[in-house]
Amino acid sequence: MAERRLQASRQRGVKAMTAAAGSAGQVAVTLLLSALLAPGSTYVLDDSDGLGREFDGIGALSGGGATSRLLVNYPEPYRSQILDYLFKPNFGASLHILKVEIGGDGQTTDGTEPSHMHYALDENYFRGYEWWLMKEAKKRNPNITLVGLPWSFPGWLGKGFNWPYVNLQLTAYYVMTWIVGAKHYHDLDIDYIGIWNERAFDTDYIKLRRMLNYQGLQRVKIIASDNLWEPISASMLLDSELMKVIDVIGAHYPGTHTVKDARLTEKKLWSSEDFSTLNSDTGAGCWGRILNQNYVNGYMTSTIAWNLVASYYEQLPYGRCGLMTAQEPWSGHYVVEAPIWISAHTTQFTQPGWYYLKTVGHLEKGGSYVALTDGLGNLTIIIETMSHKHSTCIRPLLPYFNVSHQFATFVLKGSFSEIPELQVWYTKLGKRSKRYLFKQLDSLWLLDRGGSFTLELQEDELFTLTTLTTGNKGSYPLPPNSQPFPCVYEDNFNVDYPFFSEAPNFADQTGVFEYFMNIEDPGEHRFTLRQVLNQRPITWAADAFNTISIIGDYKWSNLTITCDVYIETSEKGGVFIAGRVNKGGILIRSARGVFFWIFANGSYRVTGDLAGWIIYTSGYADIKAKKWYTLTLTIKGGSSSGMLNGKLLWKNVSVNFPKNGWAAVGTHSFEFAQFDNFRVEATC
């Protein structure tokens, strides 16, 4: 066996050196094969005393909320290319874990995701896009781990209270149906299920895992509590039954550290949401640092990034906080950002089920190193030297530290002492002229070196040294150039059998807007867009009291919006169209803009905000429920006007703020209403 490996190593070495001479060999990196060439610290990598914790994988999160909203609307081949960069093994990020939001109809950061059960007797396992995304991930990597977690819950579970634990059995049943539906309708096996994202947990609710067992779902593991290490860890130590039913303690943004109680449980520890940082080089540095140090400092065996792909309007909260950016389905443009290749340094050379070595730690002059093995002779070493300035995550506060130029000697011992060769992959963040992302360098030959090698390390570098030869920097031809949202856009929603429940490019911020077949109107308005919630969900964030879906270019200023509207609720119902909407996501309550409302009681109103506090003008017209009307809103400079069924209803209303924003449609409250023949014409 050893002779065959040595022979194969020599053959690869010849090929690697030939290839490196033309490309990677140009990288200004010194790989010193002898510690005698420069002074430095020595680090031993050894499995003689056993192994460390089992590695559970690196992943990312779609949801919390609506962060993959625009991805589903990408045309092919670009949509499949994006998915390959995220999930395809040995190509890009090659993620081991996909975590998704269990849609609950509420605003959960950048939008709302629909529930599979808007109401108690309503079940639909084809709403939204998370089912599709999980299937696409599985298609590329059948072994990917799937995790589901609720943020908000549909209102009927609260029975009048904004609380999911009013009826524990009912809420457990609701989550269980999502797991069963994933299998029955999509052949998806959910591996882990969470409790309630970053909110209070109920120990009795967690103990209802017996409901999962009754359904034959013993394989589904429970992760809790997706908040802080405490009080869940202390609760587990004091409650043996709770300890038994929880498989993983998951904490959010732990700053690479755990707490004593969490370690005392001897459970798996995960950073079950992390990163959440602009995907610039600094964001990439943050990701590279925590992927190593979450284990070195905190024994966390999995790190999950929020979010998977920045596929939502950039001006929403936390714009571009994904591993890559894909926010232009109308153009097909996307950007493979640096965090994709930072991920690859770990994901392409490890797998869940590998083990960390016990011999991991910090470098003397800053940075860290980890090493993992499959127990079959393979070894992967990941070394990072991210500086404080270029690796600060959005949270938590990062205490100052210093990283400086150093030489580090690594000595392989135990079963690794006779490894003849290591493949080398390299990243350098910083100035464009000196920047390299996931570059393969010459192989590192350890023959006659006593199993040791020395690296010269500078700031903001990442090395992977591995026995695996399957690493690959995947690529596609450049996607189309970036283009703004079309200046003229229209949608009549005439889709007989929609593949997704939501119309392209509409991003629901409160409420849920779905394709609808209006069987009562076989004519022009047979197919519409309908707001389908008539009760407020159990909220996770500050949902507005009105429902609203935004669309378009945030830079739009002068525009005309036309839309057919249908109020379904008599007397109290109302709908609006709007322009220059300047806020969304968790800030949606305070959105300003120009809102043109009509109501079933025959009144109309023009307001400068979604909440309706700033009233520009109002009056009465021939308006009632269950009848179609055409609204037209024109905004030009500091003036606006509105038409009802083509006739001027109000004009010359002054609007000096905001100067720009999205277009939108919505309702006065949580009520059924329909929209059709939407059109916007903007001056670009």
PDB file of N, CA, C and O in Angstrom, residues 605-647:
ATOM      1  N   ARG A 605     -56.972  57.722  -0.397  1.00  0.00           N
ATOM      2  CA  ARG A 605     -56.016  58.451   0.428  1.00  0.00           C
ATOM      3  C   ARG A 605     -54.645  58.382  -0.233  1.00  0.00           C
ATOM      4  O   ARG A 605     -54.302  57.376  -0.861  1.00  0.00           O
ATOM      5  N   VAL A 606     -53.888  59.432  -0.072  1.00  0.00           N
ATOM      6  CA  VAL A 606     -52.493  59.454  -0.535  1.00  0.00           C
ATOM      7  C   VAL A 606     -51.629  59.761   0.680  1.00  0.00           C
ATOM      8  O   VAL A 606     -51.828  60.792   1.343  1.00  0.00           O
ATOM      9  N   THR A 607     -50.704  58.848   0.976  1.00  0.00           N
ATOM     10  CA  THR A 607     -49.867  59.036   2.164  1.00  0.00           C
ATOM     11  C   THR A 607     -48.389  59.006   1.791  1.00  0.00           C
ATOM     12  O   THR A 607     -47.997  58.490   0.750  1.00  0.00           O
ATOM     13  N   GLY A 608     -47.588  59.539   2.689  1.00  0.00           N
ATOM     14  CA  GLY A 608     -46.140  59.551   2.485  1.00  0.00           C
ATOM     15  C   GLY A 608     -45.436  58.428   3.202  1.00  0.00           C
ATOM     16  O   GLY A 608     -44.208  58.377   3.215  1.00  0.00           O
ATOM     17  N   ASP A 609     -46.221  57.509   3.798  1.00  0.00           N
ATOM     18  CA  ASP A 609     -45.622  56.382   4.505  1.00  0.00           C
ATOM     19  C   ASP A 609     -46.579  55.197   4.480  1.00  0.00           C
ATOM     20  O   ASP A 609     -47.790  55.350   4.287  1.00  0.00           O
ATOM     21  N   LEU A 610     -46.012  54.016   4.688  1.00  0.00           N
ATOM     22  CA  LEU A 610     -46.817  52.797   4.682  1.00  0.00           C
ATOM     23  C   LEU A 610     -47.793  52.775   5.851  1.00  0.00           C
ATOM     24  O   LEU A 610     -48.937  52.314   5.714  1.00  0.00           O
ATOM     25  N   ALA A 611     -47.383  53.272   6.999  1.00  0.00           N
ATOM     26  CA  ALA A 611     -48.238  53.239   8.183  1.00  0.00           C
ATOM     27  C   ALA A 611     -49.455  54.143   8.052  1.00  0.00           C
ATOM     28  O   ALA A 611     -50.444  53.963   8.765  1.00  0.00           O
ATOM     29  N   GLY A 612     -49.389  55.115   7.134  1.00  0.00           N
ATOM     30  CA  GLY A 612     -50.537  55.991   6.895  1.00  0.00           C
ATOM     31  C   GLY A 612     -50.633  57.186   7.807  1.00  0.00           C
ATOM     32  O   GLY A 612     -51.682  57.837   7.882  1.00  0.00           O
ATOM     33  N   TRP A 613     -49.561  57.547   8.482  1.00  0.00           N
ATOM     34  CA  TRP A 613     -49.576  58.700   9.381  1.00  0.00           C
ATOM     35  C   TRP A 613     -49.441  60.021   8.623  1.00  0.00           C
ATOM     36  O   TRP A 613     -49.974  61.049   9.053  1.00  0.00           O
ATOM     37  N   ILE A 614     -48.694  59.993   7.531  1.00  0.00           N
ATOM     38  CA  ILE A 614     -48.451  61.225   6.763  1.00  0.00           C
ATOM     39  C   ILE A 614     -49.450  61.270   5.613  1.00  0.00           C
ATOM     40  O   ILE A 614     -49.283  60.597   4.595  1.00  0.00           O
ATOM     41  N   ILE A 615     -50.507  62.053   5.773  1.00  0.00           N
ATOM     42  CA  ILE A 615     -51.571  62.102   4.774  1.00  0.00           C
ATOM     43  C   ILE A 615     -51.386  63.337   3.890  1.00  0.00           C
ATOM     44  O   ILE A 615     -51.421  64.477   4.366  1.00  0.00           O
ATOM     45  N   TYR A 616     -51.181  63.081   2.601  1.00  0.00           N
ATOM     46  CA  TYR A 616     -51.018  64.171   1.645  1.00  0.00           C
ATOM     47  C   TYR A 616     -52.371  64.701   1.170  1.00  0.00           C
ATOM     48  O   TYR A 616     -52.576  65.901   1.060  1.00  0.00           O
ATOM     49  N   THR A 617     -53.274  63.804   0.868  1.00  0.00           N
ATOM     50  CA  THR A 617     -54.609  64.200   0.427  1.00  0.00           C
ATOM     51  C   THR A 617     -55.546  63.009   0.594  1.00  0.00           C
ATOM     52  O   THR A 617     -55.088  61.866   0.740  1.00  0.00           O
ATOM     53  N   SER A 618     -56.834  63.278   0.587  1.00  0.00           N
ATOM     54  CA  SER A 618     -57.825  62.207   0.702  1.00  0.00           C
ATOM     55  C   SER A 618     -59.145  62.684   0.128  1.00  0.00           C
ATOM     56  O   SER A 618     -59.333  63.878  -0.147  1.00  0.00           O
ATOM     57  N   GLY A 619     -60.088  61.754  -0.065  1.00  0.00           N
ATOM     58  CA  GLY A 619     -61.382  62.113  -0.614  1.00  0.00           C
ATOM     59  C   GLY A 619     -62.240  60.880  -0.819  1.00  0.00           C
ATOM     60  O   GLY A 619     -61.951  59.795  -0.297  1.00  0.00           O
ATOM     61  N   TYR A 620     -63.308  61.048  -1.610  1.00  0.00           N
ATOM     62  CA  TYR A 620     -64.234  59.945  -1.873  1.00  0.00           C
ATOM     63  C   TYR A 620     -64.410  59.748  -3.368  1.00  0.00           C
ATOM     64  O   TYR A 620     -64.290  60.689  -4.156  1.00  0.00           O
ATOM     65  N   ALA A 621     -64.679  58.505  -3.739  1.00  0.00           N
ATOM     66  CA  ALA A 621     -64.922  58.157  -5.141  1.00  0.00           C
ATOM     67  C   ALA A 621     -65.858  56.957  -5.164  1.00  0.00           C
ATOM     68  O   ALA A 621     -66.182  56.368  -4.125  1.00  0.00           O
ATOM     69  N   ASP A 622     -66.280  56.583  -6.358  1.00  0.00           N
ATOM     70  CA  ASP A 622     -67.198  55.452  -6.512  1.00  0.00           C
ATOM     71  C   ASP A 622     -66.393  54.154  -6.449  1.00  0.00           C
ATOM     72  O   ASP A 622     -66.017  53.580  -7.465  1.00  0.00           O
ATOM     73  N   ILE A 623     -66.156  53.714  -5.227  1.00  0.00           N
ATOM     74  CA  ILE A 623     -65.322  52.527  -4.986  1.00  0.00           C
ATOM     75  C   ILE A 623     -66.071  51.595  -4.046  1.00  0.00           C
ATOM     76  O   ILE A 623     -66.656  52.035  -3.059  1.00  0.00           O
ATOM     77  N   LYS A 624     -66.029  50.314  -4.335  1.00  0.00           N
ATOM     78  CA  LYS A 624     -66.611  49.323  -3.447  1.00  0.00           C
ATOM     79  C   LYS A 624     -65.860  48.003  -3.599  1.00  0.00           C
ATOM     80  O   LYS A 624     -65.046  47.840  -4.524  1.00  0.00           O
ATOM     81  N   ALA A 625     -66.157  47.063  -2.730  1.00  0.00           N
ATOM     82  CA  ALA A 625     -65.481  45.766  -2.768  1.00  0.00           C
ATOM     83  C   ALA A 625     -66.010  44.915  -3.916  1.00  0.00           C
ATOM     84  O   ALA A 625     -67.089  45.179  -4.478  1.00  0.00           O
ATOM     85  N   LYS A 626     -65.227  43.901  -4.242  1.00  0.00           N
ATOM     86  CA  LYS A 626     -65.588  42.885  -5.241  1.00  0.00           C
ATOM     87  C   LYS A 626     -65.860  43.484  -6.611  1.00  0.00           C
ATOM     88  O   LYS A 626     -66.772  43.072  -7.345  1.00  0.00           O
ATOM     89  N   LYS A 627     -65.038  44.449  -6.958  1.00  0.00           N
ATOM     90  CA  LYS A 627     -65.096  45.053  -8.280  1.00  0.00           C
ATOM     91  C   LYS A 627     -63.680  45.471  -8.675  1.00  0.00           C
ATOM     92  O   LYS A 627     -62.912  45.947  -7.836  1.00  0.00           O
ATOM     93  N   TRP A 628     -63.351  45.266  -9.923  1.00  0.00           N
ATOM     94  CA  TRP A 628     -62.014  45.601 -10.400  1.00  0.00           C
ATOM     95  C   TRP A 628     -61.904  47.095 -10.711  1.00  0.00           C
ATOM     96  O   TRP A 628     -62.815  47.683 -11.294  1.00  0.00           O
ATOM     97  N   TYR A 629     -60.747  47.684 -10.300  1.00  0.00           N
ATOM     98  CA  TYR A 629     -60.439  49.081 -10.611  1.00  0.00           C
ATOM     99  C   TYR A 629     -59.012  49.146 -11.130  1.00  0.00           C
ATOM    100  O   TYR A 629     -58.157  48.327 -10.757  1.00  0.00           O
ATOM    101  N   THR A 630     -58.764  50.138 -11.954  1.00  0.00           N
ATOM    102  CA  THR A 630     -57.404  50.377 -12.444  1.00  0.00           C
ATOM    103  C   THR A 630     -56.859  51.626 -11.776  1.00  0.00           C
ATOM    104  O   THR A 630     -57.434  52.720 -11.914  1.00  0.00           O
ATOM    105  N   LEU A 631     -55.768  51.458 -11.040  1.00  0.00           N
ATOM    106  CA  LEU A 631     -55.103  52.581 -10.379  1.00  0.00           C
ATOM    107  C   LEU A 631     -53.860  52.972 -11.159  1.00  0.00           C
ATOM    108  O   LEU A 631     -53.124  52.109 -11.649  1.00  0.00           O
ATOM    109  N   THR A 632     -53.613  54.274 -11.254  1.00  0.00           N
ATOM    110  CA  THR A 632     -52.406  54.786 -11.902  1.00  0.00           C
ATOM    111  C   THR A 632     -51.779  55.829 -10.994  1.00  0.00           C
ATOM    112  O   THR A 632     -52.465  56.770 -10.561  1.00  0.00           O
ATOM    113  N   LEU A 633     -50.528  55.656 -10.688  1.00  0.00           N
ATOM    114  CA  LEU A 633     -49.780  56.600  -9.857  1.00  0.00           C
ATOM    115  C   LEU A 633     -48.611  57.141 -10.674  1.00  0.00           C
ATOM    116  O   LEU A 633     -47.802  56.359 -11.189  1.00  0.00           O
ATOM    117  N   THR A 634     -48.527  58.468 -10.789  1.00  0.00           N
ATOM    118  CA  THR A 634     -47.427  59.107 -11.504  1.00  0.00           C
ATOM    119  C   THR A 634     -46.663  59.999 -10.542  1.00  0.00           C
ATOM    120  O   THR A 634     -47.264  60.824  -9.835  1.00  0.00           O
ATOM    121  N   ILE A 635     -45.349  59.815 -10.502  1.00  0.00           N
ATOM    122  CA  ILE A 635     -44.480  60.628  -9.655  1.00  0.00           C
ATOM    123  C   ILE A 635     -43.402  61.241 -10.545  1.00  0.00           C
ATOM    124  O   ILE A 635     -42.697  60.521 -11.266  1.00  0.00           O
ATOM    125  N   LYS A 636     -43.308  62.554 -10.505  1.00  0.00           N
ATOM    126  CA  LYS A 636     -42.307  63.242 -11.323  1.00  0.00           C
ATOM    127  C   LYS A 636     -41.753  64.412 -10.530  1.00  0.00           C
ATOM    128  O   LYS A 636     -42.502  65.330 -10.156  1.00  0.00           O
ATOM    129  N   GLY A 637     -40.455  64.350 -10.269  1.00  0.00           N
ATOM    130  CA  GLY A 637     -39.839  65.396  -9.469  1.00  0.00           C
ATOM    131  C   GLY A 637     -40.473  65.462  -8.097  1.00  0.00           C
ATOM    132  O   GLY A 637     -40.576  64.469  -7.384  1.00  0.00           O
ATOM    133  N   GLY A 638     -40.968  66.651  -7.716  1.00  0.00           N
ATOM    134  CA  GLY A 638     -41.580  66.828  -6.408  1.00  0.00           C
ATOM    135  C   GLY A 638     -43.085  66.798  -6.431  1.00  0.00           C
ATOM    136  O   GLY A 638     -43.730  67.248  -5.477  1.00  0.00           O
ATOM    137  N   SER A 639     -43.654  66.245  -7.516  1.00  0.00           N
ATOM    138  CA  SER A 639     -45.101  66.250  -7.652  1.00  0.00           C
ATOM    139  C   SER A 639     -45.617  64.862  -8.003  1.00  0.00           C
ATOM    140  O   SER A 639     -44.908  64.056  -8.616  1.00  0.00           O
ATOM    141  N   SER A 640     -46.881  64.587  -7.634  1.00  0.00           N
ATOM    142  CA  SER A 640     -47.479  63.298  -7.958  1.00  0.00           C
ATOM    143  C   SER A 640     -48.954  63.479  -8.283  1.00  0.00           C
ATOM    144  O   SER A 640     -49.588  64.462  -7.886  1.00  0.00           O
ATOM    145  N   SER A 641     -49.497  62.484  -9.006  1.00  0.00           N
ATOM    146  CA  SER A 641     -50.918  62.501  -9.349  1.00  0.00           C
ATOM    147  C   SER A 641     -51.411  61.071  -9.444  1.00  0.00           C
ATOM    148  O   SER A 641     -50.622  60.133  -9.580  1.00  0.00           O
ATOM    149  N   GLY A 642     -52.743  60.903  -9.360  1.00  0.00           N
ATOM    150  CA  GLY A 642     -53.304  59.569  -9.408  1.00  0.00           C
ATOM    151  C   GLY A 642     -54.580  59.519 -10.218  1.00  0.00           C
ATOM    152  O   GLY A 642     -55.374  60.469 -10.218  1.00  0.00           O
ATOM    153  N   MET A 643     -54.798  58.384 -10.887  1.00  0.00           N
ATOM    154  CA  MET A 643     -55.998  58.186 -11.688  1.00  0.00           C
ATOM    155  C   MET A 643     -56.725  56.933 -11.236  1.00  0.00           C
ATOM    156  O   MET A 643     -56.104  55.955 -10.806  1.00  0.00           O
ATOM    157  N   LEU A 644     -58.044  56.963 -11.358  1.00  0.00           N
ATOM    158  CA  LEU A 644     -58.900  55.814 -11.105  1.00  0.00           C
ATOM    159  C   LEU A 644     -59.636  55.498 -12.395  1.00  0.00           C
ATOM    160  O   LEU A 644     -60.360  56.352 -12.928  1.00  0.00           O
ATOM    161  N   ASN A 645     -59.390  54.306 -12.919  1.00  0.00           N
ATOM    162  CA  ASN A 645     -60.000  53.878 -14.190  1.00  0.00           C
ATOM    163  C   ASN A 645     -59.749  54.884 -15.308  1.00  0.00           C
ATOM    164  O   ASN A 645     -60.630  55.198 -16.116  1.00  0.00           O
ATOM    165  N   GLY A 646     -58.538  55.420 -15.341  1.00  0.00           N
ATOM    166  CA  GLY A 646     -58.136  56.318 -16.417  1.00  0.00           C
ATOM    167  C   GLY A 646     -58.552  57.757 -16.242  1.00  0.00           C
ATOM    168  O   GLY A 646     -58.234  58.602 -17.093  1.00  0.00           O
ATOM    169  N   LYS A 647     -59.254  58.088 -15.167  1.00  0.00           N
ATOM    170  CA  LYS A 647     -59.694  59.458 -14.935  1.00  0.00           C
ATOM    171  C   LYS A 647     -58.946  60.039 -13.745  1.00  0.00           C
ATOM    172  O   LYS A 647     -58.795  59.390 -12.712  1.00  0.00           O
TER     173      LYS A 647
END
